């Protein structure tokens, strides 16, 4: 089966453990070469984080377990790339036209 | 006949199987080197996904069958590239002028 | 005479034959190295496609015949590049100023 | 004297001869390595074309004569680059500020 | 554990010590190869600075202590990258759609 | 003293001599490797041109004299780069915020 | 201590000495490899200039003295980069969201 190369996750998490710990823990999962945690919105109790994970063969379940172990919830999977080669998404004309 | 190098598909699918499985399965089709599944919109029962498939000689029918096997429907084919060389689309002035 | 390197065509076509077949057929024309078919708008009976064709020495008449053979109509030629070297168009200040 | 490397011309022309012929003819002028003809606006009798010409030492008069021979008119010269080296124009803050 | 490669911090600080001293001091922390201090907003008594810190293995606690030693406060951690490889964040369609 | 590497000038000039002659003449000044003349606005008697001049060691006075010799006036100097190395300007947050 | 690699300064200065002299003088300061002076706004008596200074080890005090010697005033320091490596600032989602 083709390996997973990128995951973009919408994560909801309490303020502690920190985004530093989250990025560090996810970057240590098998098949992951790097993780980016970007703050989208912050609230009194929780914060909403976009987590981008890249690697040669990401263990998706292990990533999701690591997030849950750190008290986070995966709200949605926004982008997935699979295969021998990284493929980026494409804009199409419908994206820039008003509905 | 010239090989297909890129397909951009507008796919409607139930929440399960997941986009991870969809990208992985499509990236395993003959002639495909990578697949990107981007979430466009999500609903109670279905999700709308932009699927970008790239490769040296994509088996288009096999890609479409794999999507149907995973309970997805191809809503439209938004972009196709064929040939020895990848060619990107071009903006033209009519794109930035109001109608 | 200088060779044609790029053609951008505005094509109107019925839903069948598909854009996959259109791109594949045009990419197989003499002097063409690749073709990109982008869906601009879709209707009950027809679809409007931007077709970008690149190559070292495109046989323009053959491209147009191939489109007509597939039941398409060339609505307009939006961009043409000729010469030993590819040249892109340029923005000028009048483009960003309101009229 | 320094050679001309790029010309951007605003050209008005009848529908025939075509933009394909215009680009091909201009790309064949002495010192020209490529020509891009972009459709800006189309009317019943005429079309407005942005013509970008690049080369190591463009013969400007010959380019203008070739356009006139093909029944076109040079409305304005929008950009000129001269010298041993290609130089692009620059945005300045006044460009993005409202007047 | 995976090393930290980038930190983006929202810092509030008095006017003295200066941003020059802040950038210099943070760039001297263990594992840091460079620091960028960008002025976001300035007030009578304080200024709001975006601090981007990059390195092969940033000592996050030491960075935070250095900021506090210079009388600054870390308002929020806006982005964190961890792993063997730098990973940038990704735009997703929800970013360009109105809510 | 550090050499001048780029000049961006706002020039007002009559229609003749042409922008082709202006670019050619300025590109021939000592220390200049290329010149770009971009039409900003055109009037019955005069035209407003952005002139970008680049080189290893531009003779600024000679450039200004050449412009005056061609009946042009330097309205303002919009950008100057000096030094062994080309340095571009930077956007800062105040540029994208409304005042 | 880490060296300073880039300074972005908001400078107010009389019309004379010119921006050419300002850029040239600042580019000649110890540790500076290039300087860019961009006109932001012009008034009857003064002009507002964005000055970007880059180098391997900029002598910040000497830059500021040189500006003052030329009758300029440093209004604010908008960006500072320090370290062995150049680091650019980052956009974050809060930048593109309305407050």
XYZ file of C-alpha atoms in Angstrom:
693
model
C 0.000 0.000 0.000
C 1.152 3.573 -0.759
C 2.737 5.409 2.207
C 1.202 8.570 3.742
C 3.437 11.648 3.154
C 1.445 14.523 4.650
C -1.460 14.967 7.065
C -3.159 18.286 7.875
C -5.236 17.964 11.048
C -7.556 20.381 12.830
C -6.853 19.752 16.530
C -8.620 21.053 19.642
C -6.511 20.867 22.816
C -6.288 22.300 26.349
C -3.513 24.886 26.942
C -1.347 22.272 28.688
C 0.535 20.279 27.472
C 1.861 23.037 25.201
C 2.099 23.203 21.403
C 5.867 22.744 21.848
C 5.268 19.376 23.476
C 2.602 18.458 20.900
C 4.892 19.209 17.920
C 7.816 17.429 19.558
C 5.775 14.317 20.413
C 4.148 14.044 16.983
C 7.512 14.600 15.242
C 8.807 11.569 17.197
C 6.155 9.188 15.821
C 7.410 6.444 13.457
C 7.699 7.598 9.818
C 7.360 11.310 10.673
C 10.167 13.709 9.715
C 8.612 16.970 10.926
C 5.516 18.556 12.496
C 4.199 22.127 12.405
C 1.680 23.323 15.020
C 0.048 26.659 14.134
C -2.282 28.470 16.539
C -5.599 29.262 14.814
C -7.687 30.469 17.733
C -7.368 30.606 21.462
C -10.049 30.422 24.116
C -10.133 30.469 27.923
C -9.798 26.685 28.220
C -8.829 25.350 24.804
C -6.892 26.262 21.696
C -7.510 25.348 18.068
C -4.333 24.213 16.281
C -3.590 23.333 12.648
C -1.145 20.428 12.761
C 0.809 19.637 9.584
C 2.730 16.354 9.700
C 5.168 15.261 6.989
C 7.275 12.141 6.532
C 8.204 9.235 4.269
C 5.650 6.829 5.713
C 3.531 8.383 8.470
C 1.918 5.993 10.944
C -1.473 7.741 10.970
C -2.967 5.811 13.882
C 0.110 6.433 16.012
C -0.131 10.179 15.259
C -3.796 10.208 16.292
C -3.050 8.240 19.484
C -0.216 10.590 20.395
C -2.598 13.585 20.037
C -5.221 11.899 22.235
C -2.553 10.963 24.820
C -1.774 14.696 25.063
C -5.509 15.412 25.707
C -6.158 16.690 22.175
C -9.053 15.862 19.833
C -8.791 15.566 16.047
C -11.664 17.726 14.795
C -11.152 16.964 11.103
C -8.563 15.693 8.641
C -8.183 18.588 6.173
C -5.591 17.202 3.751
C -3.916 13.842 3.104
C -1.095 13.057 0.658
C -0.197 9.462 -0.198
C 2.304 7.931 -2.647
C 5.975 7.792 -3.613
C 5.846 11.480 -4.486
C 4.467 14.574 -2.726
C 1.489 16.059 -4.622
C 0.091 19.514 -3.801
C -3.550 20.455 -4.270
C -4.592 22.743 -7.143
C -6.721 25.866 -7.368
C -9.516 25.676 -9.913
C -11.515 28.590 -11.405
C -14.551 27.822 -9.203
C -12.342 28.777 -6.218
C -12.024 32.412 -7.296
C -15.562 32.902 -8.659
C -18.373 34.011 -6.308
C -21.022 31.280 -5.968
C -1.607 7.696 -27.263
C -0.270 10.381 -24.894
C -0.212 9.364 -21.196
C -2.316 11.141 -18.528
C -0.090 13.055 -16.028
C -2.574 14.776 -13.723
C -6.263 14.478 -12.835
C -8.173 16.877 -10.565
C -11.455 15.310 -9.466
C -14.362 16.652 -7.428
C -15.415 13.676 -5.269
C -18.413 13.203 -2.981
C -17.982 10.443 -0.398
C -19.398 9.182 2.927
C -17.240 9.809 6.019
C -16.049 6.178 6.026
C -13.820 4.939 4.488
C -11.626 7.915 5.416
C -9.694 10.328 3.193
C -6.525 8.582 4.415
C -7.771 5.317 2.887
C -8.962 7.101 -0.272
C -5.577 8.777 -0.881
C -3.701 5.581 -0.107
C -5.860 3.448 -2.409
C -5.749 5.903 -5.319
C -1.972 6.340 -4.922
C -1.671 2.550 -5.358
C -3.383 2.522 -8.766
C -1.167 1.649 -11.763
C 0.737 4.649 -13.181
C 0.008 6.886 -10.153
C 2.926 8.331 -8.172
C 0.938 10.396 -5.646
C -2.543 11.517 -4.565
C -3.718 14.537 -2.574
C -7.160 14.540 -0.908
C -8.254 17.995 0.296
C -11.439 18.502 2.313
C -13.627 21.172 0.666
C -16.821 20.878 2.661
C -18.235 18.535 5.242
C -21.815 17.559 5.943
C -23.587 15.206 8.337
C -23.416 12.232 5.971
C -20.995 13.114 3.200
C -17.870 15.119 2.517
C -16.763 16.921 -0.627
C -13.110 16.254 -1.488
C -10.780 17.659 -4.168
C -8.618 14.756 -5.305
C -5.418 15.555 -7.227
C -3.728 12.537 -8.797
C -0.311 12.703 -10.475
C 1.807 10.098 -12.242
C 3.690 9.142 -15.402
C 0.780 7.291 -17.005
C -2.370 7.356 -14.857
C -4.915 4.580 -15.487
C -7.966 6.875 -15.380
C -10.594 4.130 -15.380
C -8.823 2.286 -12.577
C -8.731 5.531 -10.522
C -12.477 6.033 -11.066
C -13.238 2.401 -10.167
C -11.153 2.630 -7.002
C -13.145 5.739 -5.931
C -16.464 3.964 -6.594
C -15.235 0.869 -4.714
C -14.698 3.162 -1.695
C -18.329 4.418 -2.014
C -17.315 7.758 -3.582
C -18.837 9.492 -6.618
C -16.864 11.579 -9.147
C -18.886 14.793 -9.401
C -16.737 16.386 -12.094
C -13.302 16.220 -13.684
C -11.883 19.713 -13.109
C -8.455 19.431 -14.766
C -6.642 16.908 -16.954
C -3.008 17.007 -18.134
C -1.784 14.681 -20.887
C 1.565 14.337 -22.681
C 5.280 13.707 -22.192
C 5.517 16.925 -20.223
C 3.459 18.481 -17.398
C 1.653 21.661 -18.541
C -0.008 24.061 -16.092
C -3.053 26.150 -16.939
C -2.710 29.912 -17.528
C -4.548 32.947 -16.215
C -5.898 35.259 -18.881
C -7.035 38.895 -18.480
C -10.746 37.910 -18.606
C -10.119 36.065 -15.297
C -9.386 39.252 -13.361
C -11.919 41.552 -15.070
C -15.509 41.771 -13.771
C -17.972 40.439 -16.364
C 9.173 30.752 -39.853
C 9.253 30.766 -36.046
C 7.661 27.717 -34.377
C 4.569 27.978 -32.112
C 5.399 27.108 -28.472
C 2.125 27.667 -26.613
C -1.561 28.021 -27.467
C -4.306 28.922 -24.972
C -7.721 28.114 -26.439
C -11.246 28.700 -25.159
C -13.122 25.545 -26.201
C -16.834 24.701 -26.069
C -17.589 20.975 -26.191
C -20.332 18.437 -25.406
C -19.800 16.278 -22.283
C -18.712 13.314 -24.432
C -16.017 12.695 -25.540
C -14.517 13.558 -22.157
C -11.803 16.098 -21.258
C -9.516 13.102 -20.652
C -9.895 12.093 -24.294
C -9.566 15.714 -25.475
C -6.278 16.260 -23.569
C -4.915 12.899 -24.686
C -5.789 13.472 -28.348
C -4.405 17.009 -28.457
C -1.206 15.917 -26.659
C -0.704 13.386 -29.453
C -0.683 16.021 -32.220
C 2.638 16.567 -34.023
C 4.946 19.022 -32.224
C 2.912 18.971 -28.968
C 4.603 17.872 -25.725
C 1.681 18.393 -23.324
C -1.926 19.597 -23.021
C -3.912 20.873 -20.035
C -7.743 20.901 -20.105
C -9.277 22.962 -17.300
C -13.042 23.053 -16.699
C -14.272 26.672 -16.617
C -18.030 26.190 -16.611
C -20.422 23.351 -17.048
C -23.924 23.319 -18.475
C -26.592 20.669 -19.167
C -25.331 19.963 -22.687
C -21.927 21.575 -23.032
C -18.841 22.481 -21.050
C -16.450 25.395 -21.438
C -12.783 24.328 -21.241
C -9.521 26.289 -21.221
C -7.050 24.249 -23.234
C -3.342 25.043 -22.853
C -1.090 23.338 -25.399
C 2.715 23.450 -25.232
C 5.431 22.021 -27.486
C 8.525 22.733 -29.539
C 6.686 23.298 -32.797
C 2.905 22.976 -32.429
C 0.956 22.157 -35.586
C -1.853 24.667 -34.937
C -4.161 23.502 -37.721
C -3.847 19.895 -36.619
C -4.716 20.908 -33.024
C -7.812 22.752 -34.254
C -8.857 19.828 -36.454
C -8.436 17.376 -33.601
C -10.718 19.545 -31.404
C -13.371 19.719 -34.149
C -13.100 15.930 -34.705
C -13.989 15.535 -31.010
C -17.107 17.746 -31.538
C -15.516 20.822 -29.873
C -15.528 24.439 -31.108
C -12.649 26.898 -30.622
C -14.373 29.977 -29.235
C -11.256 32.150 -29.126
C -7.471 31.966 -29.125
C -6.510 33.679 -25.864
C -2.707 33.460 -25.986
C -0.072 32.469 -28.536
C 3.703 32.152 -28.020
C 6.049 31.820 -30.996
C 9.847 31.668 -31.292
C 12.950 29.777 -30.178
C 12.250 30.787 -26.610
C 9.121 30.774 -24.406
C 7.999 34.319 -23.515
C 5.381 35.024 -20.837
C 3.020 37.980 -20.915
C 3.555 40.941 -18.565
C 1.294 42.869 -16.220
C 1.280 46.613 -16.768
C 0.040 49.319 -14.363
C -3.206 49.824 -16.362
C -4.118 46.233 -15.331
C -4.395 47.097 -11.646
C -5.963 50.554 -11.992
C -9.761 50.903 -12.228
C -10.833 52.278 -15.644
C 24.225 51.836 -28.311
C 22.594 49.432 -25.843
C 20.435 46.689 -27.429
C 16.658 46.426 -26.822
C 15.764 43.256 -24.838
C 11.997 43.518 -24.338
C 9.086 45.457 -25.846
C 5.504 45.397 -24.530
C 3.138 46.773 -27.151
C -0.594 47.485 -27.100
C -1.769 46.444 -30.569
C -5.138 46.883 -32.312
C -5.721 44.516 -35.226
C -8.506 43.052 -37.404
C -9.401 39.383 -36.717
C -7.458 38.256 -39.798
C -4.522 37.667 -40.060
C -4.719 35.724 -36.775
C -2.726 36.148 -33.534
C -0.922 32.925 -34.495
C 0.370 34.576 -37.646
C 1.177 37.815 -35.773
C 3.235 36.008 -33.102
C 4.987 33.882 -35.694
C 5.857 36.840 -37.928
C 7.105 39.034 -35.074
C 9.155 36.143 -33.634
C 10.887 35.914 -37.016
C 12.132 39.527 -36.938
C 15.912 40.022 -36.612
C 17.125 39.957 -32.987
C 13.848 38.523 -31.615
C 13.910 35.183 -29.760
C 10.209 34.954 -28.835
C 6.846 36.745 -28.987
C 3.713 36.401 -26.835
C 0.339 37.644 -28.130
C -2.342 37.839 -25.428
C -5.963 38.686 -26.219
C -7.136 41.607 -24.064
C -10.482 42.410 -25.633
C -12.392 41.382 -28.692
C -14.865 43.348 -30.742
C -16.944 42.719 -33.892
C -14.219 43.973 -36.237
C -11.018 44.306 -34.227
C -9.169 42.776 -31.314
C -6.883 44.362 -28.749
C -3.697 42.363 -28.144
C -0.811 42.756 -25.697
C 2.320 41.796 -27.588
C 5.455 40.984 -25.560
C 8.621 40.654 -27.630
C 11.937 39.462 -26.194
C 15.387 39.010 -27.734
C 19.075 39.847 -27.522
C 18.900 42.858 -29.818
C 15.354 43.562 -31.051
C 15.057 45.543 -34.269
C 12.234 47.807 -33.040
C 11.431 49.403 -36.394
C 11.250 46.028 -38.089
C 8.851 44.786 -35.379
C 6.627 47.837 -35.909
C 6.718 47.413 -39.705
C 5.820 43.736 -39.434
C 2.779 44.637 -37.277
C 1.647 47.284 -39.789
C 2.172 44.828 -42.682
C -0.289 42.514 -40.892
C -2.847 45.385 -40.711
C -2.216 46.080 -37.021
C -1.688 49.440 -35.275
C 0.632 50.017 -32.300
C -1.563 51.894 -29.838
C 1.154 52.437 -27.220
C 4.533 51.138 -26.093
C 3.905 50.038 -22.512
C 7.349 48.774 -21.488
C 10.870 48.845 -22.929
C 13.999 47.128 -21.588
C 17.452 48.025 -22.953
C 20.980 46.916 -21.993
C 23.249 43.887 -21.588
C 20.999 42.607 -18.844
C 17.210 42.181 -18.480
C 15.796 44.522 -15.808
C 12.247 44.154 -14.468
C 10.157 47.051 -13.231
C 9.556 47.536 -9.494
C 6.452 48.128 -7.401
C 6.656 51.149 -5.139
C 4.437 51.965 -2.139
C 2.443 54.592 -4.118
C 1.195 51.659 -6.267
C -0.707 50.036 -3.418
C -1.895 53.203 -1.647
C -5.226 54.827 -2.675
C -4.631 58.268 -4.190
C 12.877 13.468 21.410
C 12.538 15.477 18.200
C 14.374 18.853 18.206
C 12.537 22.205 17.908
C 13.367 23.976 14.580
C 11.209 27.106 14.645
C 9.285 29.146 17.221
C 7.017 32.101 16.436
C 6.321 34.107 19.579
C 4.091 37.097 20.267
C 6.124 39.213 22.687
C 5.188 42.336 24.676
C 8.171 44.398 25.852
C 9.087 47.882 27.109
C 10.938 50.115 24.618
C 14.277 49.449 26.378
C 16.162 47.150 26.004
C 15.738 47.536 22.244
C 14.648 45.009 19.602
C 18.284 44.957 18.460
C 19.337 43.671 21.871
C 16.394 41.242 22.001
C 17.222 39.692 18.592
C 20.931 39.539 19.428
C 20.355 37.910 22.815
C 17.855 35.337 21.549
C 20.102 34.495 18.566
C 22.842 33.677 21.109
C 20.767 31.013 22.922
C 21.948 27.394 22.567
C 20.660 25.685 19.402
C 19.483 28.960 17.791
C 20.921 29.982 14.406
C 18.922 33.186 13.851
C 16.188 35.435 15.261
C 13.870 37.949 13.575
C 12.129 40.656 15.640
C 9.342 42.436 13.739
C 7.503 45.433 15.188
C 3.727 44.830 15.117
C 2.462 47.750 17.164
C 3.928 50.432 19.315
C 2.485 52.182 22.329
C 3.649 54.849 24.773
C 5.222 52.328 27.168
C 5.364 48.994 25.374
C 5.768 47.486 21.959
C 4.312 44.301 20.488
C 6.907 42.216 18.621
C 6.654 39.050 16.516
C 9.757 37.021 17.290
C 10.695 34.217 14.869
C 13.471 31.930 16.138
C 15.074 29.237 13.975
C 17.774 26.657 14.689
C 18.738 22.994 14.645
C 17.700 22.296 18.211
C 16.239 25.354 19.949
C 16.369 25.372 23.747
C 12.811 26.682 24.198
C 13.053 27.318 27.946
C 16.297 29.233 27.514
C 14.668 31.398 24.806
C 11.745 32.168 27.113
C 14.079 32.971 30.024
C 16.180 35.271 27.863
C 13.004 37.182 26.860
C 11.914 37.533 30.482
C 15.434 38.636 31.504
C 15.049 41.478 28.971
C 11.716 42.488 30.640
C 9.565 40.938 27.874
C 6.476 38.739 28.230
C 5.550 35.889 25.869
C 1.908 36.582 25.045
C 1.381 33.473 22.941
C 3.264 30.817 20.985
C 1.887 31.180 17.454
C 3.817 28.476 15.599
C 6.124 25.590 16.530
C 8.068 23.294 14.180
C 9.706 20.112 15.487
C 11.588 17.276 13.754
C 14.574 16.453 11.559
C 13.035 18.508 8.771
C 11.433 21.975 8.574
C 7.692 21.745 7.783
C 5.648 24.805 6.798
C 1.958 25.196 7.542
C -0.635 24.835 4.771
C -3.559 26.954 3.637
C -6.852 25.086 3.417
C -10.023 26.171 1.559
C -11.756 27.190 4.822
C -9.076 29.924 5.126
C -10.291 31.796 2.063
C -14.044 31.287 2.523
C -16.070 33.754 4.646
C -17.452 32.057 7.768
C 32.274 55.000 -1.309
C 29.727 52.235 -1.942
C 28.552 51.940 -5.575
C 24.902 52.532 -6.614
C 23.242 49.319 -7.854
C 19.659 50.354 -8.594
C 17.724 53.583 -9.159
C 13.935 53.839 -9.539
C 12.990 57.208 -11.022
C 9.629 58.833 -11.724
C 10.157 60.639 -15.044
C 7.934 63.081 -16.947
C 8.755 63.391 -20.645
C 7.270 64.574 -23.965
C 6.184 61.793 -26.375
C 9.318 62.305 -28.482
C 12.060 61.138 -28.110
C 10.413 57.766 -27.434
C 10.720 55.411 -24.423
C 12.793 53.148 -26.689
C 15.361 55.909 -27.122
C 15.196 56.807 -23.402
C 15.856 53.199 -22.284
C 18.594 52.752 -24.847
C 20.360 55.995 -23.920
C 20.172 55.396 -20.161
C 21.367 51.792 -20.593
C 24.446 53.213 -22.328
C 25.491 55.361 -19.352
C 28.712 54.337 -17.567
C 28.157 51.624 -14.892
C 24.629 50.771 -16.110
C 23.877 47.201 -17.236
C 20.156 47.612 -18.027
C 17.202 50.031 -17.976
C 13.436 49.414 -17.872
C 11.010 52.161 -18.942
C 7.396 51.431 -17.949
C 4.515 53.671 -19.061
C 2.474 54.768 -16.036
C 0.184 57.343 -17.562
C -0.130 59.124 -20.858
C -1.425 62.568 -21.630
C -1.824 64.714 -24.760
C 1.645 66.263 -24.464
C 3.574 64.250 -21.903
C 3.906 60.769 -20.496
C 4.775 59.585 -17.000
C 7.384 56.792 -16.983
C 8.838 54.636 -14.208
C 12.497 54.177 -15.043
C 14.386 51.347 -13.296
C 18.155 51.419 -13.805
C 20.471 48.637 -12.629
C 24.244 48.205 -12.787
C 27.438 47.526 -10.871
C 28.298 51.168 -10.284
C 25.685 53.542 -11.738
C 26.844 57.081 -12.514
C 23.747 58.798 -11.068
C 24.538 62.291 -12.347
C 25.175 61.003 -15.847
C 21.819 59.165 -15.779
C 20.043 62.353 -14.713
C 21.838 64.416 -17.395
C 20.944 61.875 -20.076
C 17.258 62.122 -19.068
C 17.358 65.934 -19.197
C 19.147 65.827 -22.570
C 16.171 63.813 -23.850
C 13.784 66.557 -22.581
C 12.676 64.537 -19.543
C 12.332 65.681 -15.917
C 13.050 63.515 -12.858
C 9.961 63.991 -10.705
C 11.191 61.912 -7.780
C 13.721 59.222 -6.850
C 11.552 56.392 -5.551
C 14.180 53.770 -4.638
C 17.965 53.635 -4.360
C 20.165 50.601 -3.669
C 23.853 51.007 -2.779
C 26.565 48.518 -1.769
C 28.451 45.400 -2.877
C 25.194 43.454 -2.770
C 21.668 44.096 -4.093
C 19.170 44.553 -1.220
C 15.401 44.557 -1.782
C 12.957 46.499 0.350
C 10.723 44.706 2.866
C 7.008 44.772 3.599
C 6.138 45.484 7.202
C 2.787 44.879 8.970
C 1.874 48.597 8.848
C 1.772 48.225 5.030
C -1.197 45.862 5.104
C -3.136 47.462 7.975
C -5.624 50.303 7.276
C -4.452 53.570 8.876
C 27.269 37.935 20.794
C 25.281 37.143 17.625
C 25.878 39.556 14.713
C 23.092 41.771 13.265
C 22.188 40.741 9.682
C 19.310 43.041 8.738
C 17.821 46.318 9.986
C 14.612 47.902 8.665
C 14.405 51.542 9.756
C 11.713 54.188 9.341
C 13.666 57.376 8.645
C 12.516 61.016 8.396
C 14.933 63.285 6.522
C 15.101 66.660 4.745
C 15.233 66.521 0.918
C 18.993 67.225 0.954
C 21.258 65.295 1.277
C 19.517 62.968 -1.155
C 18.452 59.323 -0.772
C 21.339 58.469 -3.117
C 23.807 59.906 -0.623
C 21.968 58.274 2.305
C 22.077 54.792 0.723
C 25.692 55.224 -0.325
C 26.817 56.432 3.112
C 24.964 53.709 5.031
C 26.245 51.018 2.639
C 29.777 52.165 3.527
C 29.348 51.531 7.279
C 31.406 48.682 8.768
C 29.749 45.256 8.403
C 27.142 46.493 5.857
C 27.000 44.869 2.409
C 24.045 46.795 0.961
C 21.375 49.428 1.706
C 17.977 50.082 0.115
C 16.264 53.476 0.536
C 12.597 53.453 -0.522
C 10.509 56.642 -0.628
C 7.310 56.175 1.402
C 5.943 59.689 1.481
C 7.130 63.110 0.512
C 6.302 66.486 2.001
C 7.341 70.090 1.371
C 10.293 69.921 3.778
C 10.861 66.286 4.629
C 10.554 62.813 3.195
C 9.754 59.514 4.898
C 12.103 56.703 3.825
C 12.169 52.970 4.571
C 15.819 52.021 4.920
C 16.736 48.316 4.691
C 20.318 47.521 5.660
C 21.878 44.074 5.226
C 25.311 42.698 6.076
C 27.304 40.035 7.882
C 27.781 42.017 11.062
C 26.083 45.424 10.928
C 27.450 48.085 13.278
C 24.025 49.380 14.379
C 25.274 52.433 16.266
C 27.427 53.488 13.327
C 24.409 53.170 10.996
C 22.337 55.349 13.309
C 25.115 57.932 13.616
C 25.555 58.067 9.865
C 21.812 58.766 9.449
C 21.925 61.543 12.059
C 25.060 63.020 10.423
C 22.993 63.302 7.222
C 20.255 65.211 9.155
C 17.911 62.183 9.321
C 15.953 60.880 12.316
C 15.238 57.192 13.008
C 11.499 57.158 13.696
C 11.300 53.446 14.513
C 13.165 50.170 14.069
C 10.661 47.993 12.209
C 12.616 44.736 11.842
C 15.871 43.295 13.180
C 17.546 40.002 12.239
C 20.415 38.600 14.306
C 22.413 35.346 14.110
C 24.609 33.212 11.855
C 21.676 32.749 9.510
C 19.108 35.129 7.952
C 15.583 34.434 9.279
C 12.475 35.967 7.679
C 9.312 36.794 9.587
C 6.202 34.633 9.216
C 2.555 35.375 8.501
C 0.136 33.909 11.006
C -3.647 33.417 10.615
C -4.422 36.443 12.841
C -2.793 38.593 10.105
C -5.443 37.793 7.529
C -8.500 37.724 9.837
C -10.408 40.965 10.581
C -10.132 41.893 14.277
